[in-house]
Each structure stands twice: as structure tokens, then as C-alpha cells.
XYZ file of C-alpha atoms in Angstrom:
698
model
C 0.000 0.000 0.000
C 1.439 3.359 -1.055
C 0.444 6.136 1.359
C 3.285 8.640 1.665
C 2.557 10.831 -1.413
C -1.068 11.261 -0.282
C -0.713 11.852 3.472
C -0.551 15.654 3.246
C -3.366 16.029 0.711
C -6.280 18.254 1.675
C -9.900 17.247 1.262
C -10.480 19.515 -1.719
C -10.456 16.619 -4.168
C -10.191 12.838 -4.256
C -8.294 10.218 -6.230
C -11.001 9.540 -8.805
C -9.170 7.347 -11.269
C -5.701 5.893 -11.842
C -4.201 5.529 -15.304
C -1.781 2.894 -16.593
C 0.697 3.764 -19.313
C 0.165 1.713 -22.493
C 3.563 0.017 -22.094
C 2.622 -1.084 -18.558
C 5.641 0.579 -16.944
C 3.970 3.440 -15.055
C 0.859 4.029 -12.984
C -0.115 7.677 -12.492
C -2.421 8.907 -9.734
C -4.038 12.326 -9.291
C -4.259 14.288 -5.992
C -0.766 13.790 -4.564
C 1.551 16.196 -2.738
C 5.302 16.785 -2.886
C 6.191 19.107 -0.026
C 3.647 21.882 -0.344
C 2.964 21.554 -4.051
C 0.264 19.443 -5.719
C 1.532 16.765 -8.126
C 0.459 13.773 -10.148
C 2.269 10.836 -8.574
C 4.157 8.408 -10.830
C 4.384 4.826 -9.520
C 6.870 2.616 -11.371
C 5.954 -0.987 -12.011
C 9.451 -2.214 -11.153
C 9.621 -2.255 -7.364
C 6.573 0.065 -7.074
C 8.879 3.032 -6.597
C 7.179 6.431 -6.246
C 10.005 8.943 -6.116
C 9.103 10.895 -9.307
C 6.016 12.915 -10.189
C 4.510 15.442 -12.576
C 4.701 18.949 -11.090
C 3.790 22.493 -12.092
C 0.119 22.898 -11.213
C -0.780 25.462 -8.543
C -3.792 23.556 -7.200
C -4.697 19.938 -6.688
C -4.570 17.620 -9.714
C -8.070 16.250 -10.400
C -7.584 13.857 -13.315
C -4.863 12.072 -15.279
C -5.231 10.102 -18.474
C -2.605 8.268 -20.554
C -2.788 8.184 -24.334
C -3.597 4.617 -25.418
C -0.796 4.635 -28.018
C 2.930 4.191 -27.596
C 4.588 7.045 -29.493
C 7.870 7.177 -31.394
C 9.700 10.465 -32.030
C 12.993 12.283 -31.592
C 11.901 14.031 -28.405
C 15.385 15.185 -27.341
C 16.439 16.286 -30.891
C 19.451 14.026 -30.715
C 18.736 12.427 -34.069
C 17.594 9.168 -32.484
C 13.951 8.125 -32.209
C 12.623 7.118 -28.786
C 9.601 5.258 -27.508
C 7.496 7.225 -25.008
C 4.045 7.402 -23.481
C 1.930 10.556 -23.341
C -0.135 11.649 -20.326
C -2.646 14.512 -19.992
C -3.218 16.147 -16.579
C -6.114 18.356 -15.435
C -6.169 20.465 -12.281
C -8.346 22.637 -10.068
C -6.319 25.619 -11.286
C -8.339 25.368 -14.581
C -5.283 24.351 -16.600
C -4.229 21.307 -18.586
C -0.743 19.962 -19.256
C 0.474 17.193 -21.559
C 3.618 15.212 -20.665
C 5.702 12.492 -22.312
C 7.837 10.029 -20.367
C 10.932 10.886 -22.429
C 11.037 14.562 -21.319
C 11.472 16.272 -17.949
C 9.231 19.205 -18.895
C 5.658 19.257 -20.165
C 5.187 18.997 -23.912
C 2.250 21.378 -23.815
C 0.385 23.449 -21.177
C -2.764 25.588 -21.336
C -3.626 27.869 -18.382
C -6.994 29.411 -17.445
C -8.754 27.241 -20.002
C -12.008 27.095 -18.021
C -13.729 29.168 -15.379
C -14.079 26.181 -13.033
C -11.866 23.114 -12.248
C -11.161 20.428 -14.823
C -13.191 17.275 -14.174
C -12.103 14.660 -16.720
C -9.966 13.993 -19.807
C -10.295 11.565 -22.701
C -8.005 10.635 -25.626
C -9.320 9.403 -28.973
C -8.449 5.951 -30.291
C -5.973 7.475 -32.778
C -4.254 9.338 -29.918
C -4.192 12.661 -31.775
C -7.329 14.199 -30.240
C -7.883 15.159 -26.607
C -11.079 16.352 -24.953
C -11.478 17.916 -21.489
C -14.599 18.826 -19.539
C -14.990 21.319 -16.712
C -17.324 21.995 -13.821
C -18.502 25.108 -15.660
C -20.312 22.862 -18.176
C -17.978 23.402 -21.124
C -15.823 20.997 -23.126
C -12.432 21.758 -24.713
C -11.089 19.967 -27.788
C -7.387 19.681 -28.707
C -6.040 18.259 -31.942
C -2.400 17.308 -32.454
C -0.378 15.861 -35.324
C 2.371 13.250 -35.450
C 5.084 15.908 -35.613
C 3.949 17.238 -32.228
C 3.215 13.992 -30.354
C 4.975 11.338 -32.419
C 4.038 8.397 -34.591
C 1.850 5.732 -32.898
C 3.395 2.260 -33.002
C 1.591 -0.421 -34.972
C 0.310 -3.568 -33.294
C 3.275 -5.596 -34.541
C 5.718 -2.990 -33.220
C 3.970 -2.941 -29.848
C 4.050 -6.732 -29.682
C 7.782 -6.660 -30.381
C 8.242 -4.104 -27.592
C 6.164 -6.209 -25.176
C 8.198 -9.315 -25.954
C 11.411 -7.366 -25.397
C 10.182 -5.935 -22.099
C 8.181 -8.791 -20.600
C 9.283 -11.774 -22.651
C 5.718 -12.301 -23.889
C 3.435 -10.575 -26.390
C 0.128 -9.334 -24.982
C -1.376 -8.319 -28.285
C -1.194 -11.445 -30.459
C -4.408 -12.850 -31.796
C -6.151 -15.932 -30.354
C -3.885 -15.870 -27.325
C -4.342 -16.927 -23.751
C -5.439 -14.088 -21.500
C -4.030 -15.353 -18.206
C -1.162 -12.844 -18.254
C -3.304 -9.747 -18.879
C -3.572 -7.357 -15.924
C -7.145 -6.769 -14.779
C -7.948 -3.094 -14.396
C -11.688 -3.499 -13.711
C -12.358 -5.310 -10.374
C -15.828 -6.420 -11.484
C -14.284 -8.605 -14.178
C -12.353 -10.699 -11.652
C -15.477 -12.718 -10.840
C -16.601 -12.979 -14.457
C -13.349 -14.210 -15.953
C -12.747 -17.826 -15.009
C -10.002 -20.026 -16.429
C -11.609 -22.230 -19.021
C -10.210 -25.002 -21.123
C -10.076 -23.901 -24.704
C -10.751 -26.426 -27.407
C -7.901 -26.163 -29.864
C -8.459 -26.177 -33.555
C -8.016 -29.450 -35.352
C -4.320 -30.242 -35.546
C -3.009 -29.530 -38.969
C 0.366 -29.759 -40.535
C 1.850 -26.971 -42.646
C 1.792 -27.401 -46.397
C 4.629 -29.661 -47.472
C 6.200 -30.536 -50.750
C 3.782 -32.316 -53.069
C 4.155 -36.077 -52.975
C 1.920 -38.846 -54.332
C -1.435 -39.177 -52.600
C -1.849 -41.958 -50.066
C -3.801 -45.136 -50.600
C -6.937 -43.825 -48.884
C -7.373 -41.104 -51.464
C -6.782 -43.503 -54.310
C -9.332 -45.888 -52.879
C -11.884 -43.072 -52.696
C -11.254 -42.296 -56.341
C -11.886 -45.913 -57.264
C -8.369 -46.611 -58.589
C -5.538 -48.913 -57.575
C -2.722 -47.497 -55.472
C 0.278 -46.730 -57.707
C 3.578 -48.322 -56.790
C 5.558 -45.349 -55.528
C 8.357 -47.193 -53.701
C 9.640 -49.607 -56.347
C 12.285 -49.354 -59.030
C 13.963 -51.778 -61.412
C 17.726 -52.190 -61.677
C 19.337 -53.762 -64.750
C 22.793 -53.860 -66.356
C 23.765 -52.514 -69.727
C 26.189 -54.274 -72.095
C 29.012 -51.943 -71.067
C 28.579 -52.836 -67.339
C 26.705 -49.764 -66.163
C 23.708 -49.905 -63.852
C 20.393 -48.661 -65.148
C 17.780 -47.535 -62.596
C 14.255 -47.418 -63.993
C 11.703 -45.845 -61.582
C 8.188 -47.164 -61.816
C 5.922 -44.704 -63.619
C 3.568 -42.843 -61.276
C 0.353 -41.922 -63.097
C -1.178 -38.476 -62.518
C -3.490 -38.319 -59.509
C -7.218 -38.390 -60.029
C -8.731 -35.010 -59.289
C -11.454 -35.607 -56.713
C -12.432 -31.944 -56.558
C -12.006 -31.749 -52.768
C -8.955 -29.487 -52.686
C -5.727 -30.436 -50.933
C -5.941 -33.842 -49.251
C -4.054 -34.308 -45.966
C -1.595 -37.125 -45.540
C 1.097 -38.148 -43.125
C 3.382 -40.075 -45.448
C 6.994 -39.022 -45.498
C 8.524 -37.814 -48.772
C 10.013 -40.551 -50.947
C 13.790 -40.511 -51.251
C 14.922 -41.667 -54.668
C 18.294 -42.997 -53.604
C 19.751 -46.463 -53.863
C 23.327 -45.749 -52.788
C 22.605 -46.737 -49.214
C 20.149 -49.591 -49.328
C 19.968 -49.973 -45.540
C 18.436 -46.506 -45.136
C 16.438 -46.374 -48.367
C 12.803 -47.466 -48.300
C 12.618 -48.121 -52.022
C 12.217 -51.712 -53.075
C 14.814 -52.499 -55.743
C 14.016 -55.285 -58.207
C 17.224 -56.552 -59.777
C 16.939 -58.298 -63.114
C 19.708 -60.507 -64.464
C 19.378 -59.282 -68.007
C 21.628 -57.180 -70.190
C 20.142 -54.316 -72.181
C 21.691 -52.307 -74.972
C 23.121 -48.969 -73.758
C 21.130 -45.812 -74.420
C 18.129 -47.764 -75.642
C 15.052 -47.902 -73.469
C 12.950 -51.027 -73.224
C 9.824 -51.054 -75.278
C 7.663 -52.305 -72.439
C 7.179 -50.263 -69.317
C 6.881 -52.015 -65.926
C 3.606 -50.234 -65.231
C 1.417 -48.984 -68.003
C -1.525 -46.653 -67.712
C -4.262 -47.432 -70.151
C -6.570 -44.660 -71.167
C -10.024 -45.916 -72.045
C -11.453 -44.437 -75.151
C -14.344 -42.172 -74.324
C -17.258 -41.399 -76.603
C -16.653 -38.519 -78.944
C -17.092 -35.229 -77.066
C -15.739 -31.732 -76.964
C -12.542 -31.707 -74.863
C -11.203 -28.894 -72.762
C -7.624 -27.612 -72.906
C -6.825 -29.192 -69.500
C -7.987 -32.631 -70.696
C -5.861 -32.396 -73.827
C -2.816 -31.330 -71.808
C -3.180 -34.263 -69.387
C -3.648 -36.701 -72.282
C -0.490 -35.403 -73.922
C 1.409 -35.989 -70.666
C 0.331 -39.634 -70.520
C 1.513 -40.331 -74.105
C 5.187 -41.397 -74.392
C 7.421 -38.943 -76.215
C 9.868 -41.026 -78.291
C 12.667 -38.473 -79.057
C 13.324 -37.836 -75.375
C 13.048 -41.395 -74.029
C 16.210 -42.636 -75.689
C 18.643 -40.632 -73.553
C 17.516 -41.401 -70.004
C 20.623 -43.114 -68.624
C 21.260 -40.459 -65.978
C 18.174 -38.308 -66.295
C 15.215 -38.306 -63.920
C 11.832 -38.252 -65.561
C 9.469 -35.535 -64.307
C 5.827 -36.324 -63.633
C 3.559 -33.354 -64.169
C 0.684 -33.439 -61.688
C -2.717 -32.004 -62.562
C -4.302 -29.225 -60.523
C -5.939 -30.341 -57.305
C -8.387 -27.456 -57.249
C -11.008 -27.945 -59.971
C -11.576 -24.864 -62.044
C -15.191 -23.755 -62.184
C -16.663 -24.378 -65.594
C -18.485 -21.311 -66.839
C -21.776 -22.319 -68.456
C -22.191 -21.171 -72.037
C -25.557 -19.546 -72.666
C -26.491 -18.930 -76.269
C -27.931 -15.667 -77.507
C -31.184 -17.481 -78.224
C -31.490 -18.591 -74.611
C -30.698 -15.087 -73.381
C -33.394 -13.566 -75.540
C -35.937 -16.035 -74.258
C -35.104 -15.434 -70.597
C -32.438 -18.132 -70.304
C -34.863 -20.889 -69.272
C -35.089 -22.944 -72.473
C -31.978 -24.911 -71.562
C -33.408 -25.920 -68.161
C -35.041 -29.331 -68.082
C -35.724 -30.926 -64.703
C -36.687 -34.528 -64.231
C -40.348 -35.217 -63.577
C -40.756 -37.465 -60.520
C -43.066 -40.468 -60.620
C -44.838 -41.956 -57.617
C -45.417 -45.624 -56.916
C -48.853 -47.003 -57.727
C -49.665 -46.647 -54.029
C -47.961 -44.027 -51.838
C -48.565 -43.446 -48.128
C -47.046 -40.575 -46.115
C -47.592 -39.325 -42.569
C -48.377 -35.598 -42.392
C -46.075 -33.786 -39.975
C -47.838 -31.939 -37.195
C -50.849 -34.250 -37.024
C -51.508 -37.964 -36.630
C -52.901 -38.414 -40.132
C -51.705 -40.165 -43.268
C -52.182 -39.168 -46.883
C -52.721 -42.140 -49.220
C -52.398 -41.731 -52.995
C -53.346 -44.633 -55.306
C -52.422 -43.655 -58.860
C -54.799 -44.887 -61.602
C -56.269 -47.512 -59.292
C -59.869 -47.208 -60.551
C -61.044 -48.214 -64.023
C -63.821 -46.258 -65.719
C -65.291 -46.207 -69.238
C -63.468 -42.926 -69.909
C -60.070 -43.684 -68.379
C -58.262 -44.467 -65.157
C -58.873 -42.522 -61.936
C -56.492 -41.682 -59.080
C -57.784 -42.022 -55.512
C -56.624 -39.649 -52.758
C -57.485 -40.489 -49.149
C -56.792 -39.081 -45.707
C -56.803 -41.684 -42.934
C -55.770 -41.782 -39.310
C -52.771 -43.756 -38.152
C -55.233 -46.413 -37.001
C -56.620 -46.719 -40.545
C -59.914 -44.824 -40.130
C -60.999 -43.022 -43.317
C -61.547 -39.268 -42.874
C -62.182 -38.221 -46.478
C -61.401 -39.271 -50.033
C -61.540 -37.802 -53.528
C -60.545 -38.734 -57.088
C -58.473 -37.074 -59.795
C -58.469 -37.637 -63.537
C -54.663 -37.858 -63.846
C -51.812 -39.525 -62.017
C -50.131 -37.544 -59.229
C -46.415 -37.005 -59.866
C -45.489 -34.857 -56.839
C -47.368 -33.718 -53.735
C -46.998 -31.830 -50.469
C -49.107 -31.742 -47.319
C -49.195 -30.127 -43.901
C -51.833 -29.607 -41.209
C -53.504 -26.876 -43.308
C -53.113 -27.693 -46.982
C -52.736 -30.610 -49.405
C -51.149 -29.810 -52.787
C -51.295 -32.411 -55.594
C -49.441 -31.873 -58.886
C -50.465 -34.170 -61.738
C -48.707 -35.251 -64.882
C -51.108 -33.249 -67.082
C -49.591 -29.954 -65.775
C -52.354 -29.265 -63.251
C -52.198 -28.424 -59.543
C -54.992 -29.288 -57.083
C -55.292 -27.610 -53.657
C -57.359 -29.284 -50.915
C -58.133 -28.496 -47.302
C -56.444 -31.009 -45.017
C -59.255 -31.163 -42.467
C -62.293 -31.523 -44.759
C -60.786 -32.442 -48.131
C -62.734 -29.731 -50.001
C -61.109 -27.758 -52.801
C -59.674 -24.364 -51.890
C -59.207 -23.057 -55.446
C -60.090 -24.146 -58.955
C -57.524 -26.382 -60.592
C -54.394 -24.387 -61.368
C -52.890 -24.829 -64.848
C -49.088 -24.860 -64.940
C -46.838 -24.248 -67.924
C -45.343 -27.726 -67.511
C -45.622 -30.641 -65.059
C -44.345 -29.861 -61.570
C -40.943 -31.156 -60.476
C -40.865 -29.832 -56.871
C -43.450 -28.665 -54.324
C -42.875 -27.124 -50.887
C -45.286 -25.895 -48.218
C -44.903 -23.575 -45.234
C -48.206 -22.871 -43.565
C -50.464 -21.358 -46.253
C -47.547 -20.613 -48.597
C -46.899 -22.903 -51.544
C -43.807 -23.142 -53.773
C -43.857 -24.885 -57.138
C -41.046 -25.512 -59.640
C -41.975 -26.945 -63.024
C -39.757 -29.188 -65.135
C -38.980 -26.278 -67.494
C -37.379 -24.340 -64.601
C -40.192 -21.884 -63.739
C -40.698 -21.068 -60.033
C -43.882 -19.656 -58.479
C -44.942 -18.919 -54.900
C -48.517 -18.309 -53.731
C -49.933 -17.175 -50.401
C -53.280 -18.966 -50.091
C -54.157 -17.139 -46.891
C -54.253 -13.787 -48.712
C -55.019 -15.429 -52.085
C -52.183 -13.600 -53.861
C -49.104 -14.527 -55.904
C -45.752 -13.634 -54.303
C -43.465 -14.891 -57.096
C -44.646 -15.657 -60.608
C -42.757 -17.739 -63.203
C -39.196 -16.869 -62.182
C -36.506 -18.867 -63.986
C -34.109 -21.010 -61.961
C -31.525 -20.836 -64.766
C -29.165 -18.511 -62.749
C -29.165 -21.043 -59.911
C -28.589 -24.160 -61.993
C -25.844 -22.386 -63.942
C -23.600 -22.955 -60.900
C -23.735 -26.717 -61.652
C -25.617 -29.255 -59.620
C -29.187 -30.483 -59.319
C -31.966 -29.334 -57.012
C -31.900 -31.576 -53.957
C -34.355 -29.623 -51.807
C -36.528 -26.526 -52.054
C -38.518 -24.712 -49.368
C -40.374 -21.489 -48.659
C -40.074 -19.398 -45.488
C -42.927 -18.033 -43.407
C -42.544 -14.719 -45.243
C -42.830 -16.406 -48.632
C -39.125 -16.325 -49.567
C -38.231 -19.331 -51.770
C -34.948 -21.169 -51.110
C -33.220 -23.818 -53.235
C -30.458 -26.226 -52.162
C -28.285 -27.938 -54.797
C -26.523 -31.268 -54.371
C -23.221 -29.470 -55.079
C -23.320 -27.764 -51.647
C -24.765 -24.421 -52.762
C -27.987 -22.762 -51.647
C -29.883 -19.734 -52.939
C -32.881 -17.564 -52.099
C -35.015 -15.318 -54.277
C -35.288 -11.802 -52.825
C -38.803 -10.402 -53.063
C -37.439 -6.888 -52.452
C -34.704 -6.905 -55.117
C -36.278 -9.439 -57.532
C -33.044 -11.384 -57.923
C -31.369 -14.541 -56.670
C -29.062 -14.302 -53.655
C -26.559 -16.876 -52.413
C -27.220 -18.371 -48.982
C -24.396 -20.898 -48.753
C -21.551 -22.183 -50.887
C -19.367 -24.848 -49.305
C -17.229 -25.018 -52.440
C -16.188 -21.372 -52.202
C -12.487 -20.875 -51.411
C -13.164 -18.159 -48.811
C -15.636 -20.410 -46.976
C -13.272 -23.380 -47.010
C -10.504 -21.253 -45.490
C -12.734 -20.243 -42.569
C -12.017 -21.598 -39.096
C -13.775 -24.944 -38.805
C -15.357 -24.047 -35.452
C -17.142 -21.076 -37.042
C -18.175 -22.968 -40.176
C -20.089 -25.435 -38.012
C -21.253 -22.914 -35.397
C -24.863 -23.303 -36.585
C -24.917 -26.775 -35.011
C -24.821 -25.199 -31.521
C -27.687 -22.808 -32.264
C -30.506 -23.206 -29.702
C -33.927 -24.268 -30.959
C -36.025 -21.106 -30.915
C -38.665 -21.441 -33.582
C -38.117 -21.159 -37.321
C -34.489 -21.138 -38.452
C -34.413 -21.102 -42.272
C -30.669 -20.472 -42.574
C -29.783 -23.315 -40.205
C -32.036 -25.663 -42.186
C -30.316 -24.727 -45.430
C -26.853 -25.079 -43.880
C -27.676 -28.549 -42.572
C -28.513 -29.786 -46.066
C -25.473 -28.117 -47.605
C -23.243 -29.655 -44.939
C -24.432 -33.156 -45.780
C -23.982 -32.725 -49.519
C -20.267 -31.844 -49.537
C -17.406 -33.751 -47.935
C -14.935 -31.185 -46.648
C -11.184 -31.509 -46.873
C -9.000 -30.868 -43.841
C -8.080 -27.208 -43.701
C -4.554 -25.861 -43.367
C -4.571 -22.704 -41.265
C -3.122 -19.831 -43.299
C -2.397 -16.174 -42.672
C -5.605 -15.195 -44.443
C -7.837 -17.555 -42.441
C -8.949 -14.846 -39.932
C -9.922 -12.544 -42.802
C -11.905 -15.345 -44.457
C -13.626 -16.074 -41.136
C -14.562 -12.426 -40.678
C -16.044 -12.319 -44.185
C -17.970 -15.551 -43.543
C -19.500 -14.308 -40.270
C -20.524 -10.948 -41.723
C -22.132 -12.791 -44.624
C -24.274 -14.769 -42.166
C -25.541 -11.527 -40.610
C -26.537 -10.097 -43.986
C -28.302 -13.335 -44.943
C -30.265 -13.408 -41.667
C -31.408 -9.847 -42.309
C -32.689 -10.700 -45.770
C -34.369 -13.855 -44.463
C -35.858 -11.734 -41.636
C -34.779 -14.321 -39.091
C -34.340 -12.435 -35.802
C -33.280 -15.412 -33.654
C -30.566 -16.455 -36.110
C -29.367 -12.841 -36.451
C -28.874 -12.611 -32.663
C -26.961 -15.916 -32.628
C -24.578 -14.933 -35.449
C -24.201 -11.443 -33.975
C -22.876 -12.860 -30.685
C -20.730 -15.371 -32.588
C -19.215 -12.497 -34.549
C -18.455 -10.624 -31.312
C -16.662 -13.702 -29.923
C -14.506 -13.862 -33.034
C -13.607 -10.159 -32.761
C -12.621 -10.711 -29.129
C -10.431 -13.691 -30.005
C -8.678 -11.795 -32.773
C -8.287 -8.592 -30.720
C -10.163 -6.384 -33.231
C -10.896 -3.560 -30.787
C -11.720 -0.989 -33.481
C -14.419 -3.198 -34.984
C -15.770 -3.982 -31.486
C -16.029 -0.282 -30.739
C -17.958 0.248 -33.967
C -20.383 -2.517 -32.985
C -21.005 -1.056 -29.524
C -21.380 2.498 -30.815
C -23.953 1.341 -33.381
C -26.005 -0.357 -30.676
C -25.687 2.616 -28.336
C -26.884 5.443 -30.572
C -30.420 6.137 -31.749
C -31.383 4.708 -35.115
C -31.464 7.132 -38.049
C -32.449 6.651 -41.681
C -28.807 6.097 -42.635
C -28.453 3.287 -40.066
C -31.029 0.946 -41.619
C -28.446 -0.457 -44.043
C -25.816 -0.803 -41.305
C -24.707 -4.400 -40.778
C -24.815 -4.141 -36.986
C -28.231 -2.449 -36.708
C -30.847 -5.008 -35.509
C -33.819 -2.625 -35.385
C -35.215 -3.758 -38.743
C -35.772 -7.225 -37.216
C -37.481 -5.893 -34.077
C -34.514 -6.686 -31.786
C -33.899 -4.386 -28.814
C -30.563 -2.624 -29.369
C -29.719 -2.081 -25.699
C -30.670 -5.644 -24.812
C -28.331 -6.907 -27.513
C -25.620 -4.550 -26.218
C -25.942 -6.112 -22.759
C -25.334 -9.552 -24.311
C -22.273 -8.146 -26.091
C -20.921 -6.748 -22.809
C -21.352 -10.165 -21.173
C -19.087 -11.641 -23.834
C -16.582 -8.804 -23.425
C -16.522 -9.348 -19.654
C -14.901 -12.768 -20.193
C -11.953 -11.289 -22.088
C -9.454 -9.149 -20.112
C -8.127 -7.561 -23.307
C -11.455 -5.767 -23.794
C -11.823 -4.580 -20.195
C -11.364 -0.896 -21.001
C -13.947 -1.086 -23.751
C -16.207 -3.016 -21.393
C -15.867 -0.401 -18.661
C -16.517 2.480 -21.058
C -19.769 1.141 -22.506
C -20.958 -0.365 -19.224
C -20.775 3.078 -17.653
C -22.638 4.637 -20.574
C -25.319 1.955 -20.442
C -25.729 2.366 -16.681
C -26.030 6.142 -17.132
C -28.773 5.670 -19.752
C -30.702 3.355 -17.406
C -30.664 5.964 -14.666
């Protein structure tokens, strides 16, 4: 306990707040005395010495505040740059002084600035602006430049300084926070040591070697012999080493495949250490003439005549033997050219005729066909829908029977149709039956009566989806429509799915949200939605995208930990996309945090367009956790400031503004502060906004 500098202080003011220097070397306190003069006491971290202070004020010092940046400048004009910290001091004598730790005199002083004592000081995040408030109700603003204060050190330079001073960096991303000094006492109870789950262990990218047997097995091919070579003798007594040919790897389209095999050493000088199996043949070959037969041959099956790409032609030319170069391979290693592991996206070619007609003529979906008798339980009620296609004979053709029965087999209602049902959908409100003659029948689930006259489609239906009273239909010619039967209106009418299918893949699932927004999931791992506001397709998910694949795995699969809180359209789409694509193990790169940030912000934008408030709150908090882990204090401040201020017309397009979804801003800010309370690195930011939030509540 340090008491001596404060024993002679009068009761005219109190020690309101201490301030740590950004390098952690000094702690400055207001309201101290040195003899008969008021000072700001400097307490050194090493040994807690307190034999130096800031002097010069005529009355008691009321507030001290360090600049958050470490500055670099030639303060002594000796031609050598120095690192220093900057501190602003306010006093009851209505004056302000600015000091740097590299000088014995103040860098700047302003007397009689106010008519009453100075109450508080605050530096901006850039460190070049200073604001002071007084008891007279006024605020003073000071602006400096780098020539006056110095150049702020970058994060990397500060980390280097921390490592030099303390032997450990306190600013690196995704670090442990056990060594961070707690400045806010209320965080001591909140922050508990927790076991962090490390990311999946990965190995850094190594030199390309042949793929292991597991990959070859997945590709449906036999493992090439990569550790065998043939040794023969020529007629002049020389050894000839013939490595076994390694065929190019099959491109599985899954990106880089992990393996743990060690690189192959092509050396036979030391057979005890070499792992290559040498097959010696007691035959003499003619020098400088290669054998006509190769130990391992790769046969290329002739494919039907088709248009070949440049990559296919280049790979085929590699596999063909080149005669002029094979005859001089006594001491030359043959080079195997490996194809690209990342498949290049094939850009679909759309003809001018298709573009003029809306681009939907090339779309042709398969028309599903039901079994002669189909039985399905309706979700949400204990009833079964039974469809018996063309089960009744009549003088004018076959009839299809449609029945609704209980799970015990009791008949509730039945009706007949004049054509076979090819696709159907049912829920507790509505039964939709699409027939092969391009008609659509809508029935009430409870009574079985018709809700609308028979709808005539442009082509037979390929997909149907229901959500309450909203119905989605996609025909086999690629036309999508959505109707709201509750309001008896059309939400989307004959929109082509050509832009969606142009990304390759087939429709594996389609759905419609409670607001009538249609979504489509492809078997290639992509998902799309049609925006009713912008009248265009928007991407919901793409597990084949390079930026998504380079995202931290824990954030890619974060949707799996989302609590069940009603409708979650984005989570439903992500679950189907996750099952349709087998991911490759990810190597952590320098750009992985940037890819993760882009991925998380994309989820927020998607939730806004889907108008899913519960999912927006979940991804918002997940984004805050990522910013805390990466130490992105500037972005965190922007998030908190957006939630703190009143919403204006310009804020409706802001990513962090939740008001358009009916979410309480201050309630969401409280959740953000709870996350910040668990991270000591954000304690100053936590204290600042906690105080502002408490002031607004009072």
C-alpha cells in the first residue's frame, strides 16, 4: 500500500481514477503532494517506486489520463527516435498539461482554459485528439499531429516491444489471456479459467508427394507403386535404374488432401536406409536404348466422342510417351507433371437465343413419378395421406384415388383425380397435388374440399414445398412460383431457376419461409434464395467457395450449436449443404482470420434478408466472440457504438443495426458486454460502454 505521497493532501479533491501507461511501466495517480505543491504521482511498475512525479500545477490535480498509443519520435532532438508514453493532466487551477515520459518538462500546457476546475480527460483511439470537460459545463477539444506527439506504433511494433520488455506478447491474436492485468475489479469474478478447445491439428503445407492409398481408394483406382524401381545392367557394365511410372493423380475436386506419409527418397546408394524396393533383373540391355515395355502402363479408355477442354488435352499429352526424349535417359530423372488439385469452375455457355428467351429454355428438370400406391404421414398431425395412382377403371379412363386416414386406418375423407399424381406436399392446413397433365390441385387437409379451382401450370411440376399457407412450385422447365393462399395472392410468378442451376448441380431440396421467400439447395453444396425486395437470386451458402473453405472450422459449423427457438431457415439450409459436400482438412493460413470475418458478416446479412431475428442474434454474438479472439478492438467499438446510438435513416443499411428485425438494441448490447466481460483484453472497452449503459438506465 502506497500512502506517503497522499498523506498531506487536503480534502479539496479525491483520487477519482488511476491511469496505466500503455507500455505497462507506469501508474499515475491524481491528488498527490510533494512538499507543499500538488503533483500527479508516478508509480513505477518495477519495485513500485514512487520517487518521481509530474509537477507544475498550482492547485490539486483532479484527473490524469494516458494516451492509449505508444509514441515514437525524436523528443530530445538528438537524431535518435525514442519510444514514449503521453499523459494529460487536469487540475483545479483550470489548466491542462500534456507530458511524455521521455522529457522532464511538459510537452504542452494551457492555463486558465475554463472558469471552473477540470473534471475529466479523454483521448481518442488514434491518440491525436484530446477532450477535457470542466465543472462550468464546457468541453475543450485539442487536436495534435504526429510531428507534435509522435508516430503511434503499430500492433506488430507494440508486440515486439512487449516481448522485449516482458518476454511475452500481450497483443497477439487468439492468445491466452491469463497474463493480462485486470484493471476493472468487477471482471475478476466474471473471468474464469476455461479449457479452450484447440483447432483441429493440422500440418503446414509440405512438398507435393503422391497421394496416399486412402485417397486412391476413394477415387476408385488402384494405389500406384511409388516405392519400387527396377535395376538392370547394360552391355558396357553400367547400372540402369528405372523408376516405376507414377500416373497423374485423379482429381477428386475436394482441394488439398491431408496425408502423413513421409517424402520418398529416390536414392539407392545406401540400401539400408532407403525405403525403395529395388528389383534386380539378371538381363543385359543395350546402352542408351530404353525397353519397349514399361513395368507399369496406364491405359486410357477411349471415351465417346465429345468436346474436350484444354486441360484434358494437356493431361492426355502428358500420358503419351514422347519417343525423341526417351532414348537418352541413362542419368536423367523423368518428371511427372501433376494435374491441378483445385477444380476450375466451368463457366456455363448460354447462347444468344437462350438469353433472348429469358435463359430458361436450356433448363429441363426430371419429372418425378410416384409408386402405384404411396402413403405418407403428415407432420404436425396424426394423419396419413394415401395416394393410389390410376387404381380405378372407368369407361373414360383411369382414376387416381386420394385419401386421408388416421394412423389407425380410419378413413376421414377421399376424392378422385383424372390424372396420375407425380409430386405432392401436405401439412396440417393444406394438401397440394401436382399431376402429370400440368395441373395443380389444392385441398383443405381437415375436410378435403377444394380451396381453389384447378391451377394450370406451364409444364408438369418437379418440386413442391409448403410452409403454412404458402406454396412453392417448380416446373420441369425451370419456372418457379410462390402463392400465399391465406391472402389469395401470388408472391413470385414464373421466375426462372436458370441462374441457380448455372452454378452446376441439381436441385436436392426446395422450401419457402414463413414470409414467402423461396430457397433452393443444390446437391453441389450451394444454396440460394429469391429476394422479393430486389427481384433477384441471392446466395445463402456455398461450401465449395475458397473463402468459406478457409474459414475456421469451429465457425463454419457454429450453426450446429444454435438453440432451438422457432423457425431457423438459414440453419435448415446449412444442414442440407453440410451433408452434400465432404470437406477436406483445412490448413490454417495467414488469411484464415480474414476469411472467417467475411464468412461471419455474410451470415448476418443473410439473416437480415431472411428476416430471421433469432438467427441474427446468434450470429451477432458469434461475430463478437470472433472479434474478441482476434483482438479487433476498433471493430468492437464500432459494434457497440452502433447499438448505443439512436437509429437514423442512414443506419437501416448498417450491418450491426438489428432494429429492422425488431430486436432491442440495448438488450443486444448487454449480451455483447457479457461476452466482453470474459476477455481481459477488452476490459477498457467493457468499462466504457458499461458506464454509458448504466447512465442511460438511470
